[in-house]
Short mmCIF file of N, CA and C and ligand atoms in Angstrom, two decimals:
data_model
loop_
_atom_site.label_atom_id
_atom_site.label_comp_id
_atom_site.label_asym_id
_atom_site.label_seq_id
_atom_site.Cartn_x
_atom_site.Cartn_y
_atom_site.Cartn_z
N MET S 145 0.97 -1.33 0.53
CA MET S 145 -0.33 -0.08 0.32
C MET S 145 1.50 1.28 0.67
N ASP S 146 0.96 2.08 -0.84
CA ASP S 146 1.21 3.58 -0.69
C ASP S 146 0.72 4.10 0.20
N ALA S 147 1.30 5.07 0.74
CA ALA S 147 0.75 6.22 1.97
C ALA S 147 0.95 7.17 1.90
N LEU S 148 0.29 8.14 0.96
CA LEU S 148 0.13 9.18 0.05
C LEU S 148 0.01 10.83 1.55
N ARG S 149 0.74 11.20 1.24
CA ARG S 149 0.35 12.07 2.33
C ARG S 149 0.48 14.08 1.33
N ARG S 150 -1.13 14.53 2.04
CA ARG S 150 -1.17 15.37 0.89
C ARG S 150 -0.55 17.42 0.92
N LEU S 151 -0.59 17.35 -0.39
CA LEU S 151 1.14 18.36 -0.93
C LEU S 151 -0.85 20.18 -1.07
N ILE S 152 -1.08 19.74 -1.90
CA ILE S 152 -2.08 20.65 -2.71
C ILE S 152 -3.27 20.65 -2.35
N PRO S 153 -3.79 21.04 -1.11
CA PRO S 153 -5.47 21.30 -1.21
C PRO S 153 -6.40 20.84 -1.91
N GLN S 154 -7.69 20.88 -2.17
CA GLN S 154 -8.65 21.39 -3.63
C GLN S 154 -8.91 23.19 -3.48
N ARG S 155 -8.96 23.34 -1.99
CA ARG S 155 -9.73 24.71 -2.70
C ARG S 155 -8.07 25.88 -3.29
N ALA S 156 -7.21 25.39 -3.14
CA ALA S 156 -5.65 26.16 -3.31
C ALA S 156 -5.42 25.25 -5.39
N ILE S 157 -5.76 24.38 -5.72
CA ILE S 157 -6.03 24.18 -6.89
C ILE S 157 -6.71 25.18 -7.24
N GLN S 158 -8.45 24.71 -7.06
CA GLN S 158 -9.23 25.61 -8.00
C GLN S 158 -9.13 26.98 -7.82
N ARG S 159 -8.28 27.81 -6.63
CA ARG S 159 -8.60 29.05 -6.43
C ARG S 159 -7.41 29.47 -8.05
N ARG S 160 -6.22 28.94 -7.47
CA ARG S 160 -4.60 28.54 -9.14
C ARG S 160 -5.83 28.61 -10.45
N VAL S 161 -6.31 27.45 -10.12
CA VAL S 161 -7.00 27.86 -12.06
C VAL S 161 -7.31 28.43 -11.76
N ARG S 162 -8.42 28.76 -11.39
CA ARG S 162 -9.34 30.41 -10.71
C ARG S 162 -8.50 31.31 -12.16
N ALA S 163 -7.39 31.88 -11.30
CA ALA S 163 -6.55 32.57 -11.84
C ALA S 163 -5.74 32.41 -12.91
N LEU S 164 -5.51 30.99 -13.49
CA LEU S 164 -4.96 31.01 -14.58
C LEU S 164 -5.66 31.44 -15.92
N ALA S 165 -6.93 30.61 -15.65
CA ALA S 165 -8.03 31.05 -16.22
C ALA S 165 -8.49 32.33 -16.81
N ALA S 166 -8.12 33.54 -15.58
CA ALA S 166 -8.66 34.05 -15.62
C ALA S 166 -6.67 35.24 -16.71
N GLU S 167 -6.16 34.92 -17.08
CA GLU S 167 -5.04 35.38 -17.57
C GLU S 167 -5.13 34.68 -18.27
N LEU S 168 -5.47 33.45 -18.41
CA LEU S 168 -5.52 33.44 -19.87
C LEU S 168 -6.76 33.20 -20.91
N SER S 169 -7.50 34.34 -19.92
CA SER S 169 -8.70 34.35 -20.61
C SER S 169 -8.73 36.26 -21.49
N ARG S 170 -7.60 37.11 -20.44
CA ARG S 170 -7.31 38.09 -21.19
C ARG S 170 -6.49 38.14 -21.98
N ASP S 171 -5.99 37.02 -22.18
CA ASP S 171 -4.30 37.29 -23.15
C ASP S 171 -5.31 36.87 -25.20
N TYR S 172 -6.09 35.91 -24.76
CA TYR S 172 -6.62 34.78 -25.53
C TYR S 172 -7.41 35.58 -26.18
N ARG S 173 -8.22 36.84 -25.74
CA ARG S 173 -9.36 37.11 -25.91
C ARG S 173 -9.84 37.94 -27.73
N GLY S 174 -10.57 37.06 -28.65
CA GLY S 174 -11.15 37.59 -29.88
C GLY S 174 -9.77 36.03 -30.14
N ARG S 175 -9.07 35.54 -29.82
CA ARG S 175 -8.00 34.54 -30.66
C ARG S 175 -8.36 33.24 -31.26
N SER S 176 -9.20 32.85 -30.24
CA SER S 176 -9.66 31.50 -31.31
C SER S 176 -9.25 30.25 -30.80
N PRO S 177 -7.68 30.59 -29.68
CA PRO S 177 -7.52 29.52 -29.27
C PRO S 177 -7.85 27.84 -29.34
N LEU S 178 -6.76 27.59 -29.58
CA LEU S 178 -6.44 25.93 -29.94
C LEU S 178 -6.11 25.87 -27.76
N PHE S 179 -6.58 25.11 -27.43
CA PHE S 179 -6.24 24.32 -26.36
C PHE S 179 -5.59 22.81 -26.82
N LEU S 180 -4.17 22.21 -25.27
CA LEU S 180 -4.18 20.72 -26.29
C LEU S 180 -3.83 20.01 -24.84
N GLY S 181 -4.44 19.58 -24.84
CA GLY S 181 -3.87 18.79 -23.87
C GLY S 181 -3.32 17.69 -24.00
N VAL S 182 -2.47 17.39 -22.95
CA VAL S 182 -0.77 16.56 -22.85
C VAL S 182 -1.45 15.21 -22.25
N LEU S 183 -1.87 14.46 -22.83
CA LEU S 183 -1.77 13.21 -22.28
C LEU S 183 -1.33 11.98 -21.35
N LYS S 184 -1.95 10.94 -20.39
CA LYS S 184 -3.30 11.98 -20.18
C LYS S 184 -3.66 12.56 -18.54
N GLY S 185 -1.94 13.05 -18.11
CA GLY S 185 -2.53 13.21 -16.73
C GLY S 185 -2.87 14.68 -17.30
N ALA S 186 -2.83 15.31 -18.25
CA ALA S 186 -3.46 17.10 -18.08
C ALA S 186 -5.35 16.69 -18.32
N TYR S 187 -5.58 15.77 -18.59
CA TYR S 187 -7.56 15.69 -18.57
C TYR S 187 -8.00 16.15 -17.48
N VAL S 188 -7.64 16.03 -16.18
CA VAL S 188 -8.12 16.70 -15.28
C VAL S 188 -8.95 18.10 -15.38
N PHE S 189 -6.97 18.86 -16.12
CA PHE S 189 -6.30 19.87 -15.21
C PHE S 189 -7.85 20.53 -16.52
N LEU S 190 -6.96 20.27 -17.54
CA LEU S 190 -7.68 20.77 -18.59
C LEU S 190 -9.46 20.81 -18.70
N ALA S 191 -10.24 20.25 -18.04
CA ALA S 191 -11.01 20.02 -18.74
C ALA S 191 -11.58 21.39 -17.48
N ASP S 192 -10.74 21.50 -15.68
CA ASP S 192 -11.14 22.36 -15.41
C ASP S 192 -10.93 24.61 -15.89
N LEU S 193 -9.29 23.97 -16.75
CA LEU S 193 -9.41 25.09 -16.66
C LEU S 193 -10.22 25.55 -17.94
N THR S 194 -10.68 25.16 -18.24
CA THR S 194 -11.17 25.06 -20.32
C THR S 194 -12.45 25.41 -19.55
N ARG S 195 -13.32 25.43 -18.24
CA ARG S 195 -14.77 25.68 -18.75
C ARG S 195 -14.91 27.26 -17.18
N ARG S 196 -13.23 27.47 -17.02
CA ARG S 196 -14.19 28.55 -17.07
C ARG S 196 -12.64 30.03 -17.55
N LEU S 197 -12.52 28.60 -18.50
CA LEU S 197 -12.25 30.22 -19.33
C LEU S 197 -13.52 32.06 -20.65
N ASP S 198 -13.51 33.12 -20.35
CA ASP S 198 -14.91 33.70 -21.06
C ASP S 198 -15.03 32.88 -22.09
N GLU S 199 -14.64 32.77 -23.34
CA GLU S 199 -14.66 32.07 -24.25
C GLU S 199 -14.57 30.98 -24.61
N PRO S 200 -14.88 29.96 -24.06
CA PRO S 200 -14.97 28.23 -25.45
C PRO S 200 -14.28 28.23 -26.07
N PRO S 201 -12.49 27.57 -25.37
CA PRO S 201 -11.90 27.38 -26.60
C PRO S 201 -12.12 26.50 -27.81
N GLU S 202 -11.02 26.08 -28.67
CA GLU S 202 -10.78 24.56 -29.26
C GLU S 202 -9.92 23.57 -28.59
N ILE S 203 -11.00 22.72 -28.44
CA ILE S 203 -9.75 21.51 -27.92
C ILE S 203 -9.69 19.91 -28.63
N ASP S 204 -8.16 19.76 -28.52
CA ASP S 204 -7.44 18.82 -28.63
C ASP S 204 -7.03 18.38 -27.65
N PHE S 205 -6.07 16.76 -28.40
CA PHE S 205 -4.75 16.27 -27.30
C PHE S 205 -4.07 15.38 -28.29
N ILE S 206 -2.65 15.76 -27.98
CA ILE S 206 -2.08 14.95 -28.22
C ILE S 206 -0.84 13.85 -26.84
N GLN S 207 -0.95 12.55 -27.26
CA GLN S 207 -0.03 11.80 -26.48
C GLN S 207 0.85 11.36 -26.53
N PRO S 208 1.71 11.98 -25.75
CA PRO S 208 3.72 11.39 -25.81
C PRO S 208 3.79 9.84 -25.30
N SER S 209 4.80 9.73 -25.76
CA SER S 209 4.40 8.20 -24.72
C SER S 209 5.09 8.28 -23.53
N SER S 210 4.59 7.56 -22.36
CA SER S 210 4.87 7.79 -20.91
C SER S 210 6.60 7.05 -21.38
N TYR S 211 7.41 7.53 -19.54
CA TYR S 211 8.68 6.90 -19.10
C TYR S 211 8.36 6.09 -18.18
N GLY S 212 7.12 5.31 -17.63
CA GLY S 212 6.54 4.98 -16.38
C GLY S 212 7.08 5.36 -15.20
N LEU S 213 8.07 4.81 -14.19
CA LEU S 213 8.24 4.97 -13.42
C LEU S 213 9.69 5.68 -13.77
N LYS S 214 9.90 7.71 -13.54
CA LYS S 214 11.70 7.54 -13.57
C LYS S 214 12.64 6.83 -12.97
N GLY S 215 13.33 7.71 -14.41
CA GLY S 215 15.12 7.17 -13.50
C GLY S 215 15.12 5.79 -13.99
N THR S 216 14.08 5.51 -14.12
CA THR S 216 13.97 3.80 -14.78
C THR S 216 14.86 3.32 -15.84
N VAL S 217 14.01 4.60 -16.49
CA VAL S 217 14.30 4.29 -18.57
C VAL S 217 14.87 5.14 -19.47
N ALA S 218 15.34 6.29 -18.34
CA ALA S 218 16.20 7.23 -18.94
C ALA S 218 15.78 8.08 -19.60
N SER S 219 16.59 7.15 -20.43
CA SER S 219 17.54 7.35 -22.03
C SER S 219 16.59 7.34 -23.19
N ARG S 220 15.00 6.46 -22.87
CA ARG S 220 14.65 6.25 -23.72
C ARG S 220 13.52 8.10 -24.71
N ARG S 221 13.79 7.60 -25.69
CA ARG S 221 13.40 9.36 -25.94
C ARG S 221 12.02 9.72 -26.15
N VAL S 222 11.37 10.55 -26.59
CA VAL S 222 9.71 11.01 -26.11
C VAL S 222 9.71 9.89 -27.89
N LYS S 223 7.76 9.61 -27.68
CA LYS S 223 7.49 9.41 -28.67
C LYS S 223 5.59 9.79 -29.24
N VAL S 224 5.11 9.94 -30.27
CA VAL S 224 4.00 10.29 -30.19
C VAL S 224 3.64 9.44 -30.01
N LEU S 225 2.64 8.49 -29.93
CA LEU S 225 1.94 7.48 -29.25
C LEU S 225 -0.17 7.96 -29.98
N LEU S 226 -0.75 9.13 -29.34
CA LEU S 226 -1.61 9.39 -30.51
C LEU S 226 -1.51 11.70 -30.87
N HIS S 227 -1.82 11.55 -31.99
CA HIS S 227 -1.46 13.04 -33.04
C HIS S 227 -2.87 13.82 -32.14
N PRO S 228 -2.43 15.27 -32.90
CA PRO S 228 -4.34 16.05 -32.83
C PRO S 228 -4.42 15.83 -34.44
N THR S 229 -5.42 16.05 -34.29
CA THR S 229 -6.09 15.90 -35.13
C THR S 229 -6.62 16.90 -36.32
N ALA S 230 -6.68 18.07 -35.10
CA ALA S 230 -6.10 19.84 -35.88
C ALA S 230 -5.27 20.41 -36.63
N ASP S 231 -5.69 20.52 -37.92
CA ASP S 231 -4.47 20.96 -38.16
C ASP S 231 -4.14 22.47 -37.87
N LEU S 232 -2.62 22.22 -36.91
CA LEU S 232 -2.18 23.46 -36.01
C LEU S 232 -1.74 24.41 -36.79
N GLN S 233 -1.57 24.53 -38.34
CA GLN S 233 -0.43 25.63 -38.80
C GLN S 233 -1.95 27.22 -38.54
N GLY S 234 -1.53 27.95 -38.12
CA GLY S 234 -1.38 29.53 -37.98
C GLY S 234 -1.98 29.31 -36.73
N ARG S 235 -2.62 28.10 -36.00
CA ARG S 235 -2.80 28.87 -34.73
C ARG S 235 -2.36 28.95 -33.64
N HIS S 236 -3.08 29.56 -32.73
CA HIS S 236 -2.39 29.72 -31.29
C HIS S 236 -2.40 28.84 -30.58
N ILE S 237 -1.68 28.01 -30.28
CA ILE S 237 -1.87 26.85 -29.27
C ILE S 237 -1.24 26.88 -28.07
N VAL S 238 -2.36 26.79 -26.93
CA VAL S 238 -1.74 26.28 -25.85
C VAL S 238 -1.86 25.16 -25.07
N VAL S 239 0.06 24.76 -25.12
CA VAL S 239 -0.27 23.13 -24.29
C VAL S 239 -0.31 23.22 -22.75
N VAL S 240 -1.45 22.10 -22.65
CA VAL S 240 -1.96 21.89 -20.96
C VAL S 240 -1.39 21.27 -20.39
N GLU S 241 -0.56 20.67 -19.24
CA GLU S 241 0.35 19.85 -19.53
C GLU S 241 0.03 19.91 -17.49
N ASP S 242 -0.08 19.11 -16.96
CA ASP S 242 -0.34 18.34 -15.83
C ASP S 242 1.47 18.84 -14.69
N ILE S 243 1.65 18.23 -15.25
CA ILE S 243 3.54 18.29 -14.72
C ILE S 243 4.65 18.72 -15.64
N VAL S 244 5.49 19.39 -15.87
CA VAL S 244 7.03 19.25 -16.06
C VAL S 244 7.81 19.31 -15.11
N ASP S 245 8.29 18.18 -15.07
CA ASP S 245 9.30 17.51 -14.22
C ASP S 245 10.86 17.54 -14.72
N THR S 246 10.89 16.24 -15.83
CA THR S 246 13.16 16.40 -16.23
C THR S 246 12.44 17.41 -17.04
N GLY S 247 11.26 18.03 -17.70
CA GLY S 247 10.95 18.73 -18.93
C GLY S 247 11.36 18.41 -20.28
N ARG S 248 11.92 17.12 -20.61
CA ARG S 248 11.91 16.13 -21.76
C ARG S 248 10.65 16.39 -22.32
N THR S 249 10.26 16.38 -22.45
CA THR S 249 7.99 15.59 -23.07
C THR S 249 8.13 16.88 -23.43
N LEU S 250 7.54 18.15 -22.72
CA LEU S 250 8.44 20.00 -22.96
C LEU S 250 8.81 20.31 -24.57
N ARG S 251 10.13 19.52 -24.13
CA ARG S 251 11.36 19.93 -25.48
C ARG S 251 10.85 19.24 -26.32
N PHE S 252 10.39 18.24 -26.89
CA PHE S 252 10.29 17.54 -27.74
C PHE S 252 9.08 18.46 -28.31
N LEU S 253 7.57 18.37 -27.30
CA LEU S 253 6.35 18.92 -28.01
C LEU S 253 6.92 20.32 -28.28
N ARG S 254 7.67 20.84 -27.69
CA ARG S 254 8.23 21.73 -29.02
C ARG S 254 9.32 21.59 -29.68
N ARG S 255 9.17 21.00 -30.21
CA ARG S 255 10.08 20.91 -31.01
C ARG S 255 8.85 20.45 -32.65
N TYR S 256 7.90 19.62 -31.78
CA TYR S 256 6.68 18.51 -32.69
C TYR S 256 6.31 19.73 -32.59
N LEU S 257 5.57 20.64 -32.09
CA LEU S 257 4.47 21.84 -32.42
C LEU S 257 5.01 23.07 -33.14
N ALA S 258 6.44 23.22 -33.30
CA ALA S 258 6.99 24.33 -33.68
C ALA S 258 7.03 23.76 -35.94
N ARG S 259 7.56 22.91 -35.86
CA ARG S 259 7.42 22.81 -37.33
C ARG S 259 5.84 22.09 -37.51
N ARG S 260 5.42 21.46 -36.56
CA ARG S 260 3.71 22.96 -37.69
C ARG S 260 3.33 23.32 -37.91
N GLY S 261 3.79 25.11 -37.76
CA GLY S 261 3.49 26.17 -37.85
C GLY S 261 2.76 26.69 -37.58
N PRO S 262 2.19 26.88 -35.89
CA PRO S 262 1.94 27.62 -35.28
C PRO S 262 1.79 28.90 -35.12
N ALA S 263 0.90 29.50 -35.66
CA ALA S 263 0.92 31.14 -34.80
C ALA S 263 1.47 31.37 -33.77
N SER S 264 1.41 30.63 -33.14
CA SER S 264 1.99 30.98 -31.01
C SER S 264 1.83 29.71 -31.17
N LEU S 265 2.47 28.88 -30.48
CA LEU S 265 2.52 28.47 -29.47
C LEU S 265 3.14 29.04 -27.62
N ARG S 266 1.96 28.50 -26.92
CA ARG S 266 2.92 28.72 -25.59
C ARG S 266 2.31 27.45 -24.47
N VAL S 267 3.04 27.48 -23.82
CA VAL S 267 2.28 26.59 -23.06
C VAL S 267 2.69 26.43 -20.82
N CYS S 268 1.73 26.17 -20.63
CA CYS S 268 0.09 26.43 -19.43
C CYS S 268 0.52 25.10 -18.65
N ALA S 269 1.32 24.85 -17.59
CA ALA S 269 1.81 23.61 -16.43
C ALA S 269 0.74 23.80 -15.65
N LEU S 270 0.43 22.88 -15.04
CA LEU S 270 -0.44 23.64 -13.56
C LEU S 270 1.35 22.95 -12.07
N LEU S 271 1.96 22.20 -12.44
CA LEU S 271 3.04 21.98 -11.96
C LEU S 271 4.59 21.38 -12.33
N VAL S 272 4.93 22.83 -12.07
CA VAL S 272 6.42 22.92 -12.68
C VAL S 272 7.70 22.29 -11.42
N ARG S 273 8.17 21.38 -11.86
CA ARG S 273 9.97 20.82 -10.53
C ARG S 273 10.27 21.90 -10.80
N THR S 274 11.11 22.15 -10.19
CA THR S 274 12.13 23.03 -10.23
C THR S 274 12.90 22.27 -10.16
N HIS S 275 14.46 22.31 -9.63
CA HIS S 275 16.18 22.23 -8.73
C HIS S 275 17.41 23.21 -9.94
N ALA S 276 18.14 22.81 -8.79
CA ALA S 276 18.75 23.82 -8.96
C ALA S 276 19.36 23.96 -10.65
N GLY S 277 19.46 24.70 -11.49
CA GLY S 277 19.79 24.55 -12.88
C GLY S 277 19.12 24.00 -13.89
N ASN S 278 17.56 23.90 -13.21
CA ASN S 278 17.19 23.30 -14.84
C ASN S 278 16.33 24.29 -15.26
N GLU S 279 16.02 24.59 -16.47
CA GLU S 279 15.41 25.48 -17.30
C GLU S 279 14.05 25.24 -17.80
N ASN S 280 13.57 24.85 -16.56
CA ASN S 280 11.58 24.13 -16.58
C ASN S 280 10.91 25.49 -16.83
N GLU S 281 11.09 26.74 -15.48
CA GLU S 281 10.53 28.32 -15.42
C GLU S 281 10.95 29.02 -16.68
N ARG S 282 11.61 28.27 -17.68
CA ARG S 282 11.77 29.31 -18.65
C ARG S 282 10.79 28.82 -19.55
N LEU S 283 11.24 27.12 -19.35
CA LEU S 283 10.06 26.30 -20.95
C LEU S 283 8.17 26.68 -20.34
N VAL S 284 8.08 27.17 -19.43
CA VAL S 284 6.16 27.20 -19.48
C VAL S 284 6.23 28.81 -18.84
N ASP S 285 4.48 28.84 -19.83
CA ASP S 285 4.93 30.39 -19.96
C ASP S 285 3.57 30.34 -18.26
N TYR S 286 2.90 30.02 -17.78
CA TYR S 286 1.20 30.47 -17.05
C TYR S 286 1.59 29.07 -16.11
N ARG S 287 2.19 28.71 -15.29
CA ARG S 287 2.91 28.04 -13.93
C ARG S 287 1.84 28.63 -12.94
N GLY S 288 0.96 27.06 -12.61
CA GLY S 288 0.47 26.47 -11.69
C GLY S 288 1.28 26.67 -10.32
N PHE S 289 2.36 25.59 -9.19
CA PHE S 289 2.71 25.48 -8.82
C PHE S 289 3.83 25.40 -8.77
N THR S 290 4.74 25.60 -8.55
CA THR S 290 6.06 24.99 -8.09
C THR S 290 6.25 23.96 -7.16
N VAL S 291 7.17 22.91 -7.41
CA VAL S 291 6.88 22.05 -7.11
C VAL S 291 8.82 21.07 -6.59
N GLY S 292 9.52 20.24 -5.33
CA GLY S 292 10.36 20.65 -5.30
C GLY S 292 10.41 18.87 -5.57
N GLU S 293 11.02 17.90 -4.53
CA GLU S 293 10.99 16.86 -4.66
C GLU S 293 9.92 15.61 -4.31
N GLY S 294 10.00 14.41 -4.94
CA GLY S 294 8.53 13.38 -4.60
C GLY S 294 7.74 12.91 -5.30
N TRP S 295 7.18 11.66 -5.27
CA TRP S 295 6.13 11.07 -6.61
C TRP S 295 4.85 12.08 -6.55
N LEU S 296 3.91 12.24 -6.88
CA LEU S 296 3.45 13.59 -7.36
C LEU S 296 1.61 11.93 -7.66
N VAL S 297 1.09 12.51 -6.52
CA VAL S 297 -0.40 11.56 -7.95
C VAL S 297 -1.83 12.54 -7.58
N GLY S 298 -2.29 12.19 -7.83
CA GLY S 298 -3.73 12.92 -7.82
C GLY S 298 -4.67 13.96 -8.80
N TYR S 299 -5.10 14.35 -9.46
CA TYR S 299 -5.58 15.34 -10.11
C TYR S 299 -4.94 15.29 -11.34
N GLY S 300 -5.20 14.10 -12.17
CA GLY S 300 -4.40 14.17 -13.29
C GLY S 300 -3.32 12.39 -13.33
N LEU S 301 -2.50 13.05 -12.70
CA LEU S 301 -0.90 13.05 -12.41
C LEU S 301 -1.55 11.54 -11.75
N ASP S 302 -0.65 9.90 -12.10
CA ASP S 302 -0.73 8.66 -11.67
C ASP S 302 0.88 7.92 -11.45
N CYS S 303 0.11 7.31 -9.95
CA CYS S 303 1.82 6.48 -9.98
C CYS S 303 0.94 5.33 -10.53
N SER S 304 1.59 4.39 -11.51
CA SER S 304 1.06 2.68 -12.24
C SER S 304 -0.59 3.01 -12.62
N GLU S 305 -1.18 4.29 -12.70
CA GLU S 305 -2.48 4.28 -13.07
C GLU S 305 -3.48 4.20 -12.87
N ARG S 306 -2.43 4.70 -10.71
CA ARG S 306 -3.78 4.60 -9.75
C ARG S 306 -3.63 5.99 -9.73
N TYR S 307 -4.50 6.73 -8.47
CA TYR S 307 -5.32 8.16 -8.12
C TYR S 307 -5.35 9.04 -9.32
N ARG S 308 -5.29 8.39 -10.25
CA ARG S 308 -5.75 9.61 -11.99
C ARG S 308 -6.68 10.92 -10.93
N ALA S 309 -7.62 9.66 -10.38
CA ALA S 309 -8.65 10.97 -9.65
C ALA S 309 -9.37 11.99 -8.80
N LEU S 310 -8.49 11.73 -8.20
CA LEU S 310 -8.31 11.90 -7.01
C LEU S 310 -8.21 13.45 -6.92
N PRO S 311 -9.45 14.46 -5.85
CA PRO S 311 -9.40 15.98 -6.83
C PRO S 311 -8.30 16.88 -5.78
N GLU S 312 -7.42 15.39 -5.18
CA GLU S 312 -5.74 16.53 -4.53
C GLU S 312 -4.84 16.66 -5.19
N ILE S 313 -4.19 16.99 -4.58
CA ILE S 313 -2.56 16.20 -4.53
C ILE S 313 -1.70 15.57 -3.53
N TYR S 314 -1.12 14.70 -3.90
CA TYR S 314 -0.72 13.97 -2.99
C TYR S 314 0.90 13.94 -3.26
N VAL S 315 1.43 13.36 -2.45
CA VAL S 315 3.19 12.98 -2.82
C VAL S 315 2.85 10.93 -2.70
N VAL S 316 3.65 10.77 -2.59
CA VAL S 316 3.34 9.22 -2.58
C VAL S 316 5.18 9.70 -1.12
N GLU S 317 4.31 8.76 -0.13
CA GLU S 317 5.84 8.36 0.84
C GLU S 317 6.16 6.71 0.66
N GLY S 318 4.54 5.91 0.57
CA GLY S 318 5.46 4.52 0.73
C GLY S 318 5.86 3.79 -0.38
N GLU S 319 5.87 2.24 -0.08
CA GLU S 319 6.46 1.48 -1.87
C GLU S 319 5.27 2.03 -3.16
N GLN S 320 6.45 2.33 -3.89
CA GLN S 320 5.42 2.98 -5.56
C GLN S 320 5.18 1.72 -6.14
C1 PRP P 500 4.24 12.46 -17.12
C2 PRP P 500 3.31 14.34 -17.57
C3 PRP P 500 3.98 14.62 -18.37
C4 PRP P 500 5.70 14.30 -17.79
C5 PRP P 500 6.63 15.43 -17.82
O1 PRP P 500 3.49 12.55 -18.11
O2 PRP P 500 2.36 14.42 -17.76
O3 PRP P 500 4.12 15.02 -20.02
O4 PRP P 500 5.63 13.09 -17.29
O5 PRP P 500 7.70 14.78 -17.01
P1 PRP P 500 9.79 15.52 -17.64
O6 PRP P 500 9.73 17.04 -17.55
O7 PRP P 500 9.91 14.31 -17.38
O8 PRP P 500 9.65 14.58 -19.44
P2 PRP P 500 4.28 10.10 -17.76
O9 PRP P 500 5.00 9.87 -18.03
O10 PRP P 500 3.66 9.93 -16.20
O11 PRP P 500 2.37 10.11 -18.69
P3 PRP P 500 0.81 10.41 -18.07
O12 PRP P 500 0.38 11.52 -18.33
O13 PRP P 500 0.09 9.86 -18.87
O14 PRP P 500 0.65 9.42 -17.01
#
């Protein structure tokens, strides 16, 4: 059994999601943005965020390959398991991520999307892991929370496909 310690309560998540939605509503007013959710983990954040925008955006998804447990297959290259269906050329794209950890997925996605000729490309991530010297903050335009070490679950994030539906964010403290 995993022991879970609550890290970010539901009310704090919802307050931050409201603030991000207000900021995005201002920045994208009248621009018909395409919100691109990164599966699987971003599905909860994407749903909450987009329902709070002033103007309903177009929604699409992309699913990069998952590493499973981080660190165990660190050298594996990111691939795309599910491509967006929309034509991305000339669109204002907002990538919606649950967490930017090593930053590898996001660096890959930025290159993948830039090749498709969007009018603009920005990233909204609920959680950004910062380590000394990493460039994650630079990769993210709209950030929910900065987090430190520890395996996080809940609000879309999983541990071996468990805990995604929990409404709050927890740190796994027991065995994984
Ligand atoms: C998580 C998260 C990001 C990625 C970030 O996905 O949703 O896409 O890891 O990690 P990185 O910055 O080290 O690349 P995961 O691989 O756990 O797949 P999932 O979203 O399907 O759970």
